[in-house]
Amino acid sequence: MIRFDPIKNRIYNDERSIKIGYRETRVLELLLKNSPEIVSKQDIINFAWGSEFIGDTSLAKSISLVRQGFVRLGIKETPIVTVPKIGYRLIDECVFIDSQVTSVTYIPLVTVSDHVPIDTHEIDALSVEQTLSDHQQSVSNRNRLCYFTTGCLLLASALMAFAKINDRSLGDTYPVNRLNEQWIGQMQVFQEQDMVLSPELEAILYKYQCDCVAYISEEPGHSELSLLDKATRQSVNIFYTPAQSDRVSAEIALFLKRGQL
């Protein structure tokens, strides 16, 4: 069982604890909140990065880092499933959030007048000092707000000037990553632009024809094939190396057989 602590940004079990980044924590938190439903890529990006302009590559890297954390915890099959062209989903009842009850210590208040005699002159002096201190603090806060507002306006002006000089839109500054699309029989296949589909994998996909969408990606040390059956809405992730084509064929056959049950 994997436990997740979103406060300390870590995933752990009884044997090990793995530290993950803030973005990865936000990604896993949203997937866990909606498990086992599919969460779109754009929803994950909005939740984890807010208004920042990023592409699918940054999201894929964060997903890969979380999966590597699961592997380091001894999990052979990742609970995060890729749904091609849509997003990701987390398998139900695989990750549990760590809930800790924060205990609050209450300190009883003691009435000062019960122990110390009241001096009205000291009270008046303290009241004047407190009033002056509050006024100075208020002035300081207003000054800080003015400085902050001025800085924001200057930054906005600089950005607008930069945009006019370069005469390009945000869409040009932050290009969207595109995928190569091809059809192998009835199967719609997507992969990165710089990837080349191997003849062995192409032959396997020709062999198992179905109304499916396939997404092929390369991770450090292995490749990943994600299949989504349009009819059953079921999906599977297959991790393999170039020498494991037989395993890929067997996994696809088993996946299609389960969809017919």
mmCIF file of C-alpha atoms in Angstrom:
data_model
loop_
_atom_site.group_PDB
_atom_site.id
_atom_site.type_symbol
_atom_site.label_atom_id
_atom_site.label_comp_id
_atom_site.label_asym_id
_atom_site.label_seq_id
_atom_site.Cartn_x
_atom_site.Cartn_y
_atom_site.Cartn_z
ATOM 1 C CA MET A 1 0.000 0.000 0.000
ATOM 2 C CA ILE A 2 1.279 3.455 -0.961
ATOM 3 C CA ARG A 3 0.593 6.380 1.342
ATOM 4 C CA PHE A 4 0.706 9.996 0.205
ATOM 5 C CA ASP A 5 1.519 13.016 2.354
ATOM 6 C CA PRO A 6 0.645 16.211 0.395
ATOM 7 C CA ILE A 7 1.888 18.412 3.235
ATOM 8 C CA LYS A 8 5.452 17.045 3.263
ATOM 9 C CA ASN A 9 5.461 16.284 -0.503
ATOM 10 C CA ARG A 10 6.272 12.590 -0.196
ATOM 11 C CA ILE A 11 4.996 9.106 -1.029
ATOM 12 C CA TYR A 12 5.963 6.228 1.222
ATOM 13 C CA ASN A 13 5.245 2.757 2.517
ATOM 14 C CA ASP A 14 6.383 0.767 5.540
ATOM 15 C CA GLU A 15 9.918 0.444 4.136
ATOM 16 C CA ARG A 16 10.820 3.644 2.274
ATOM 17 C CA SER A 17 9.880 7.286 1.891
ATOM 18 C CA ILE A 18 10.349 9.133 -1.434
ATOM 19 C CA LYS A 19 10.420 12.948 -1.649
ATOM 20 C CA ILE A 20 8.639 14.424 -4.692
ATOM 21 C CA GLY A 21 8.430 17.969 -6.002
ATOM 22 C CA TYR A 22 5.668 20.502 -5.448
ATOM 23 C CA ARG A 23 4.263 20.169 -8.989
ATOM 24 C CA GLU A 24 4.316 16.369 -8.749
ATOM 25 C CA THR A 25 2.468 16.615 -5.425
ATOM 26 C CA ARG A 26 -0.244 18.767 -7.008
ATOM 27 C CA VAL A 27 -0.579 16.379 -9.964
ATOM 28 C CA LEU A 28 -0.909 13.320 -7.717
ATOM 29 C CA GLU A 29 -3.306 15.163 -5.402
ATOM 30 C CA LEU A 30 -5.718 15.930 -8.268
ATOM 31 C CA LEU A 31 -5.509 12.402 -9.720
ATOM 32 C CA LEU A 32 -6.178 10.927 -6.279
ATOM 33 C CA LYS A 33 -9.113 13.281 -5.713
ATOM 34 C CA ASN A 34 -10.778 12.128 -8.961
ATOM 35 C CA SER A 35 -9.675 8.462 -8.887
ATOM 36 C CA PRO A 36 -10.517 6.326 -10.822
ATOM 37 C CA GLU A 37 -11.995 8.864 -13.249
ATOM 38 C CA ILE A 38 -9.990 10.314 -16.152
ATOM 39 C CA VAL A 39 -8.567 13.809 -15.608
ATOM 40 C CA SER A 40 -7.789 15.848 -18.722
ATOM 41 C CA LYS A 41 -4.301 17.221 -19.302
ATOM 42 C CA GLN A 42 -5.530 20.811 -19.246
ATOM 43 C CA ASP A 43 -7.273 20.328 -15.887
ATOM 44 C CA ILE A 44 -4.066 18.911 -14.407
ATOM 45 C CA ILE A 45 -1.980 21.781 -15.810
ATOM 46 C CA ASN A 46 -4.416 24.389 -14.461
ATOM 47 C CA PHE A 47 -4.411 22.761 -11.010
ATOM 48 C CA ALA A 48 -0.651 22.189 -10.730
ATOM 49 C CA TRP A 49 0.771 25.195 -12.607
ATOM 50 C CA GLY A 50 -2.017 27.752 -12.345
ATOM 51 C CA SER A 51 -1.702 30.509 -14.951
ATOM 52 C CA GLU A 52 1.771 29.497 -16.149
ATOM 53 C CA PHE A 53 2.120 28.744 -19.863
ATOM 54 C CA ILE A 54 3.448 25.196 -20.217
ATOM 55 C CA GLY A 55 3.051 22.374 -22.714
ATOM 56 C CA ASP A 56 2.383 18.655 -22.488
ATOM 57 C CA THR A 57 6.110 17.982 -22.117
ATOM 58 C CA SER A 58 6.298 19.529 -18.635
ATOM 59 C CA LEU A 59 3.233 17.555 -17.540
ATOM 60 C CA ALA A 60 4.683 14.334 -18.964
ATOM 61 C CA LYS A 61 7.936 14.925 -17.057
ATOM 62 C CA SER A 62 6.039 15.390 -13.775
ATOM 63 C CA ILE A 63 4.012 12.216 -14.418
ATOM 64 C CA SER A 64 7.256 10.368 -15.172
ATOM 65 C CA LEU A 65 8.837 11.586 -11.898
ATOM 66 C CA VAL A 66 5.836 10.355 -9.884
ATOM 67 C CA ARG A 67 5.992 6.985 -11.656
ATOM 68 C CA GLN A 68 9.706 6.724 -10.903
ATOM 69 C CA GLY A 69 8.869 7.347 -7.251
ATOM 70 C CA PHE A 70 6.425 4.419 -7.315
ATOM 71 C CA VAL A 71 9.113 2.223 -8.877
ATOM 72 C CA ARG A 72 11.558 3.158 -6.099
ATOM 73 C CA LEU A 73 8.919 2.081 -3.594
ATOM 74 C CA GLY A 74 8.861 -1.353 -5.219
ATOM 75 C CA ILE A 75 5.691 -0.946 -7.319
ATOM 76 C CA LYS A 76 6.157 -2.861 -10.584
ATOM 77 C CA GLU A 77 3.015 -1.664 -12.387
ATOM 78 C CA THR A 78 2.407 2.073 -12.105
ATOM 79 C CA PRO A 79 -1.044 3.055 -10.795
ATOM 80 C CA ILE A 80 -1.071 6.113 -13.091
ATOM 81 C CA VAL A 81 -2.606 5.161 -16.446
ATOM 82 C CA THR A 82 -2.138 7.255 -19.582
ATOM 83 C CA VAL A 83 -5.321 7.870 -21.585
ATOM 84 C CA PRO A 84 -4.146 8.872 -25.090
ATOM 85 C CA LYS A 85 -5.142 12.365 -26.296
ATOM 86 C CA ILE A 86 -7.190 12.932 -23.123
ATOM 87 C CA GLY A 87 -5.157 12.810 -19.929
ATOM 88 C CA TYR A 88 -4.404 10.473 -17.054
ATOM 89 C CA ARG A 89 -6.222 8.518 -14.366
ATOM 90 C CA LEU A 90 -5.203 6.912 -11.078
ATOM 91 C CA ILE A 91 -6.217 3.315 -10.392
ATOM 92 C CA ASP A 92 -8.633 3.136 -7.471
ATOM 93 C CA GLU A 93 -7.496 2.020 -4.004
ATOM 94 C CA CYS A 94 -3.765 2.063 -4.799
ATOM 95 C CA VAL A 95 -2.729 5.320 -3.136
ATOM 96 C CA PHE A 96 -4.093 6.554 0.178
ATOM 97 C CA ILE A 97 -3.692 10.069 1.490
ATOM 98 C CA ASP A 98 -1.996 10.496 4.852
ATOM 99 C CA SER A 99 -4.403 12.173 7.270
ATOM 100 C CA GLN A 100 -2.913 13.514 10.483
ATOM 101 C CA VAL A 101 -4.873 15.163 13.247
ATOM 102 C CA THR A 102 -3.225 18.338 14.415
ATOM 103 C CA SER A 103 -3.436 18.690 18.154
ATOM 104 C CA VAL A 104 -3.847 22.193 19.584
ATOM 105 C CA THR A 105 -2.669 23.022 23.084
ATOM 106 C CA TYR A 106 -4.770 25.550 24.940
ATOM 107 C CA ILE A 107 -3.060 27.706 27.565
ATOM 108 C CA PRO A 108 -5.426 29.040 30.246
ATOM 109 C CA LEU A 109 -5.447 32.808 30.640
ATOM 110 C CA VAL A 110 -4.794 34.311 34.061
ATOM 111 C CA THR A 111 -6.384 37.626 34.969
ATOM 112 C CA VAL A 112 -3.595 40.079 35.697
ATOM 113 C CA SER A 113 -5.682 42.108 38.110
ATOM 114 C CA ASP A 114 -5.936 39.108 40.411
ATOM 115 C CA HIS A 115 -2.178 39.123 41.026
ATOM 116 C CA VAL A 116 -0.776 42.584 40.180
ATOM 117 C CA PRO A 117 -2.146 45.920 41.408
ATOM 118 C CA ILE A 118 -3.320 48.219 38.633
ATOM 119 C CA ASP A 119 -1.386 51.441 38.030
ATOM 120 C CA THR A 120 -3.534 53.799 35.927
ATOM 121 C CA HIS A 121 -0.536 55.939 34.884
ATOM 122 C CA GLU A 122 1.273 52.915 33.450
ATOM 123 C CA ILE A 123 -1.881 51.859 31.613
ATOM 124 C CA ASP A 124 -2.221 55.316 30.011
ATOM 125 C CA ALA A 125 1.443 55.287 28.946
ATOM 126 C CA LEU A 126 1.135 51.825 27.444
ATOM 127 C CA SER A 127 -2.038 52.855 25.621
ATOM 128 C CA VAL A 128 -0.276 55.845 24.029
ATOM 129 C CA GLU A 129 2.720 53.704 23.011
ATOM 130 C CA GLN A 130 0.412 51.074 21.514
ATOM 131 C CA THR A 131 -1.474 53.732 19.530
ATOM 132 C CA LEU A 132 1.775 55.148 18.135
ATOM 133 C CA SER A 133 3.016 51.665 17.290
ATOM 134 C CA ASP A 134 -0.232 50.812 15.469
ATOM 135 C CA HIS A 135 -0.053 54.066 13.499
ATOM 136 C CA GLN A 136 3.565 53.447 12.480
ATOM 137 C CA GLN A 137 2.701 49.884 11.451
ATOM 138 C CA SER A 138 -0.239 51.146 9.370
ATOM 139 C CA VAL A 139 1.991 53.689 7.590
ATOM 140 C CA SER A 140 4.614 51.012 6.955
ATOM 141 C CA ASN A 141 2.023 48.656 5.476
ATOM 142 C CA ARG A 142 0.689 51.390 3.168
ATOM 143 C CA ASN A 143 4.222 52.164 1.992
ATOM 144 C CA ARG A 144 4.875 48.511 1.242
ATOM 145 C CA LEU A 145 1.629 48.273 -0.702
ATOM 146 C CA CYS A 146 2.582 51.347 -2.748
ATOM 147 C CA TYR A 147 6.017 49.903 -3.506
ATOM 148 C CA PHE A 148 4.504 46.572 -4.514
ATOM 149 C CA THR A 149 1.884 48.198 -6.762
ATOM 150 C CA THR A 150 4.516 50.397 -8.411
ATOM 151 C CA GLY A 151 6.730 47.385 -9.040
ATOM 152 C CA CYS A 152 3.853 45.461 -10.643
ATOM 153 C CA LEU A 153 3.020 48.384 -12.924
ATOM 154 C CA LEU A 154 6.647 48.731 -14.006
ATOM 155 C CA LEU A 155 6.881 45.013 -14.709
ATOM 156 C CA ALA A 156 3.646 45.054 -16.731
ATOM 157 C CA SER A 157 4.897 48.031 -18.756
ATOM 158 C CA ALA A 158 8.177 46.272 -19.481
ATOM 159 C CA LEU A 159 6.372 43.134 -20.637
ATOM 160 C CA MET A 160 4.078 45.113 -22.925
ATOM 161 C CA ALA A 161 7.046 46.951 -24.433
ATOM 162 C CA PHE A 162 8.882 43.674 -24.959
ATOM 163 C CA ALA A 163 5.842 42.156 -26.690
ATOM 164 C CA LYS A 164 5.496 45.144 -29.023
ATOM 165 C CA ILE A 165 9.182 45.113 -29.941
ATOM 166 C CA ASN A 166 9.222 41.431 -30.779
ATOM 167 C CA ASP A 167 5.724 41.564 -32.321
ATOM 168 C CA ARG A 168 4.802 38.021 -31.416
ATOM 169 C CA SER A 169 2.021 36.454 -29.444
ATOM 170 C CA LEU A 170 2.147 34.222 -26.381
ATOM 171 C CA GLY A 171 1.291 31.319 -28.616
ATOM 172 C CA ASP A 172 4.569 31.899 -30.481
ATOM 173 C CA THR A 173 6.534 32.289 -27.257
ATOM 174 C CA TYR A 174 5.192 29.077 -25.767
ATOM 175 C CA PRO A 175 4.662 26.634 -28.636
ATOM 176 C CA VAL A 176 2.315 23.736 -28.078
ATOM 177 C CA ASN A 177 3.879 20.327 -28.467
ATOM 178 C CA ARG A 178 2.378 18.416 -31.372
ATOM 179 C CA LEU A 179 2.157 14.674 -31.963
ATOM 180 C CA ASN A 180 2.518 12.655 -35.124
ATOM 181 C CA GLU A 181 -0.667 10.797 -36.071
ATOM 182 C CA GLN A 182 -0.972 7.757 -38.291
ATOM 183 C CA TRP A 183 -3.416 4.921 -38.864
ATOM 184 C CA ILE A 184 -2.402 1.267 -38.701
ATOM 185 C CA GLY A 185 -5.498 -0.479 -39.993
ATOM 186 C CA GLN A 186 -8.335 0.528 -37.658
ATOM 187 C CA MET A 187 -5.957 1.683 -34.925
ATOM 188 C CA GLN A 188 -5.161 5.391 -34.501
ATOM 189 C CA VAL A 189 -1.540 5.809 -33.357
ATOM 190 C CA PHE A 190 0.069 8.921 -31.825
ATOM 191 C CA GLN A 191 3.752 9.444 -31.024
ATOM 192 C CA GLU A 192 6.274 12.242 -30.521
ATOM 193 C CA GLN A 193 7.537 14.031 -33.628
ATOM 194 C CA ASP A 194 11.097 12.759 -33.263
ATOM 195 C CA MET A 195 10.075 9.109 -32.739
ATOM 196 C CA VAL A 196 10.219 6.394 -35.400
ATOM 197 C CA LEU A 197 7.853 3.419 -35.124
ATOM 198 C CA SER A 198 9.850 0.184 -35.154
ATOM 199 C CA PRO A 199 8.878 -2.510 -37.721
ATOM 200 C CA GLU A 200 8.347 -5.046 -34.909
ATOM 201 C CA LEU A 201 5.850 -2.848 -33.054
ATOM 202 C CA GLU A 202 4.102 -1.870 -36.295
ATOM 203 C CA ALA A 203 3.639 -5.564 -37.152
ATOM 204 C CA ILE A 204 2.181 -6.245 -33.690
ATOM 205 C CA LEU A 205 -0.321 -3.394 -34.035
ATOM 206 C CA TYR A 206 -1.340 -4.692 -37.476
ATOM 207 C CA LYS A 207 -1.909 -8.122 -35.927
ATOM 208 C CA TYR A 208 -4.289 -6.942 -33.205
ATOM 209 C CA GLN A 209 -6.823 -4.757 -34.982
ATOM 210 C CA CYS A 210 -9.408 -2.963 -32.837
ATOM 211 C CA ASP A 211 -11.209 0.369 -32.578
ATOM 212 C CA CYS A 212 -8.460 1.717 -30.323
ATOM 213 C CA VAL A 213 -6.248 4.758 -29.849
ATOM 214 C CA ALA A 214 -2.561 4.087 -29.162
ATOM 215 C CA TYR A 215 0.018 6.461 -27.715
ATOM 216 C CA ILE A 216 3.720 5.584 -27.831
ATOM 217 C CA SER A 217 6.317 7.418 -25.758
ATOM 218 C CA GLU A 218 9.923 6.894 -24.762
ATOM 219 C CA GLU A 219 11.070 7.130 -21.150
ATOM 220 C CA PRO A 220 14.626 6.790 -19.800
ATOM 221 C CA GLY A 221 15.510 3.096 -20.104
ATOM 222 C CA HIS A 222 12.179 1.900 -21.530
ATOM 223 C CA SER A 223 9.273 2.674 -23.846
ATOM 224 C CA GLU A 224 5.573 2.929 -23.057
ATOM 225 C CA LEU A 225 2.565 1.889 -25.130
ATOM 226 C CA SER A 226 -0.837 3.141 -23.956
ATOM 227 C CA LEU A 227 -4.007 1.701 -25.467
ATOM 228 C CA LEU A 228 -7.559 3.030 -25.121
ATOM 229 C CA ASP A 229 -10.464 0.893 -26.351
ATOM 230 C CA LYS A 230 -13.090 3.338 -27.655
ATOM 231 C CA ALA A 231 -15.908 0.810 -27.231
ATOM 232 C CA THR A 232 -15.261 -0.258 -23.621
ATOM 233 C CA ARG A 233 -13.419 2.947 -22.499
ATOM 234 C CA GLN A 234 -10.832 0.677 -20.886
ATOM 235 C CA SER A 235 -7.126 1.452 -21.117
ATOM 236 C CA VAL A 236 -3.809 -0.226 -20.376
ATOM 237 C CA ASN A 237 -0.169 0.861 -20.076
ATOM 238 C CA ILE A 238 2.534 -1.494 -21.353
ATOM 239 C CA PHE A 239 6.182 -0.849 -20.453
ATOM 240 C CA TYR A 240 8.816 -2.596 -22.564
ATOM 241 C CA THR A 241 12.320 -2.543 -24.002
ATOM 242 C CA PRO A 242 13.256 -3.122 -27.667
ATOM 243 C CA ALA A 243 13.945 -6.804 -26.894
ATOM 244 C CA GLN A 244 10.507 -7.423 -25.327
ATOM 245 C CA SER A 245 8.253 -7.424 -28.407
ATOM 246 C CA ASP A 246 6.781 -10.808 -27.374
ATOM 247 C CA ARG A 247 5.670 -9.301 -24.083
ATOM 248 C CA VAL A 248 3.969 -6.401 -25.870
ATOM 249 C CA SER A 249 2.094 -8.841 -28.109
ATOM 250 C CA ALA A 250 0.951 -10.931 -25.136
ATOM 251 C CA GLU A 251 -0.180 -7.870 -23.147
ATOM 252 C CA ILE A 252 -2.255 -6.533 -26.069
ATOM 253 C CA ALA A 253 -3.865 -9.937 -26.625
ATOM 254 C CA LEU A 254 -4.787 -10.182 -22.929
ATOM 255 C CA PHE A 255 -6.186 -6.626 -22.918
ATOM 256 C CA LEU A 256 -8.427 -7.273 -25.934
ATOM 257 C CA LYS A 257 -9.573 -10.597 -24.463
ATOM 258 C CA ARG A 258 -10.635 -8.890 -21.232
ATOM 259 C CA GLY A 259 -12.595 -6.319 -23.208
ATOM 260 C CA GLN A 260 -14.666 -9.096 -24.816
ATOM 261 C CA LEU A 261 -15.749 -10.574 -21.468
#
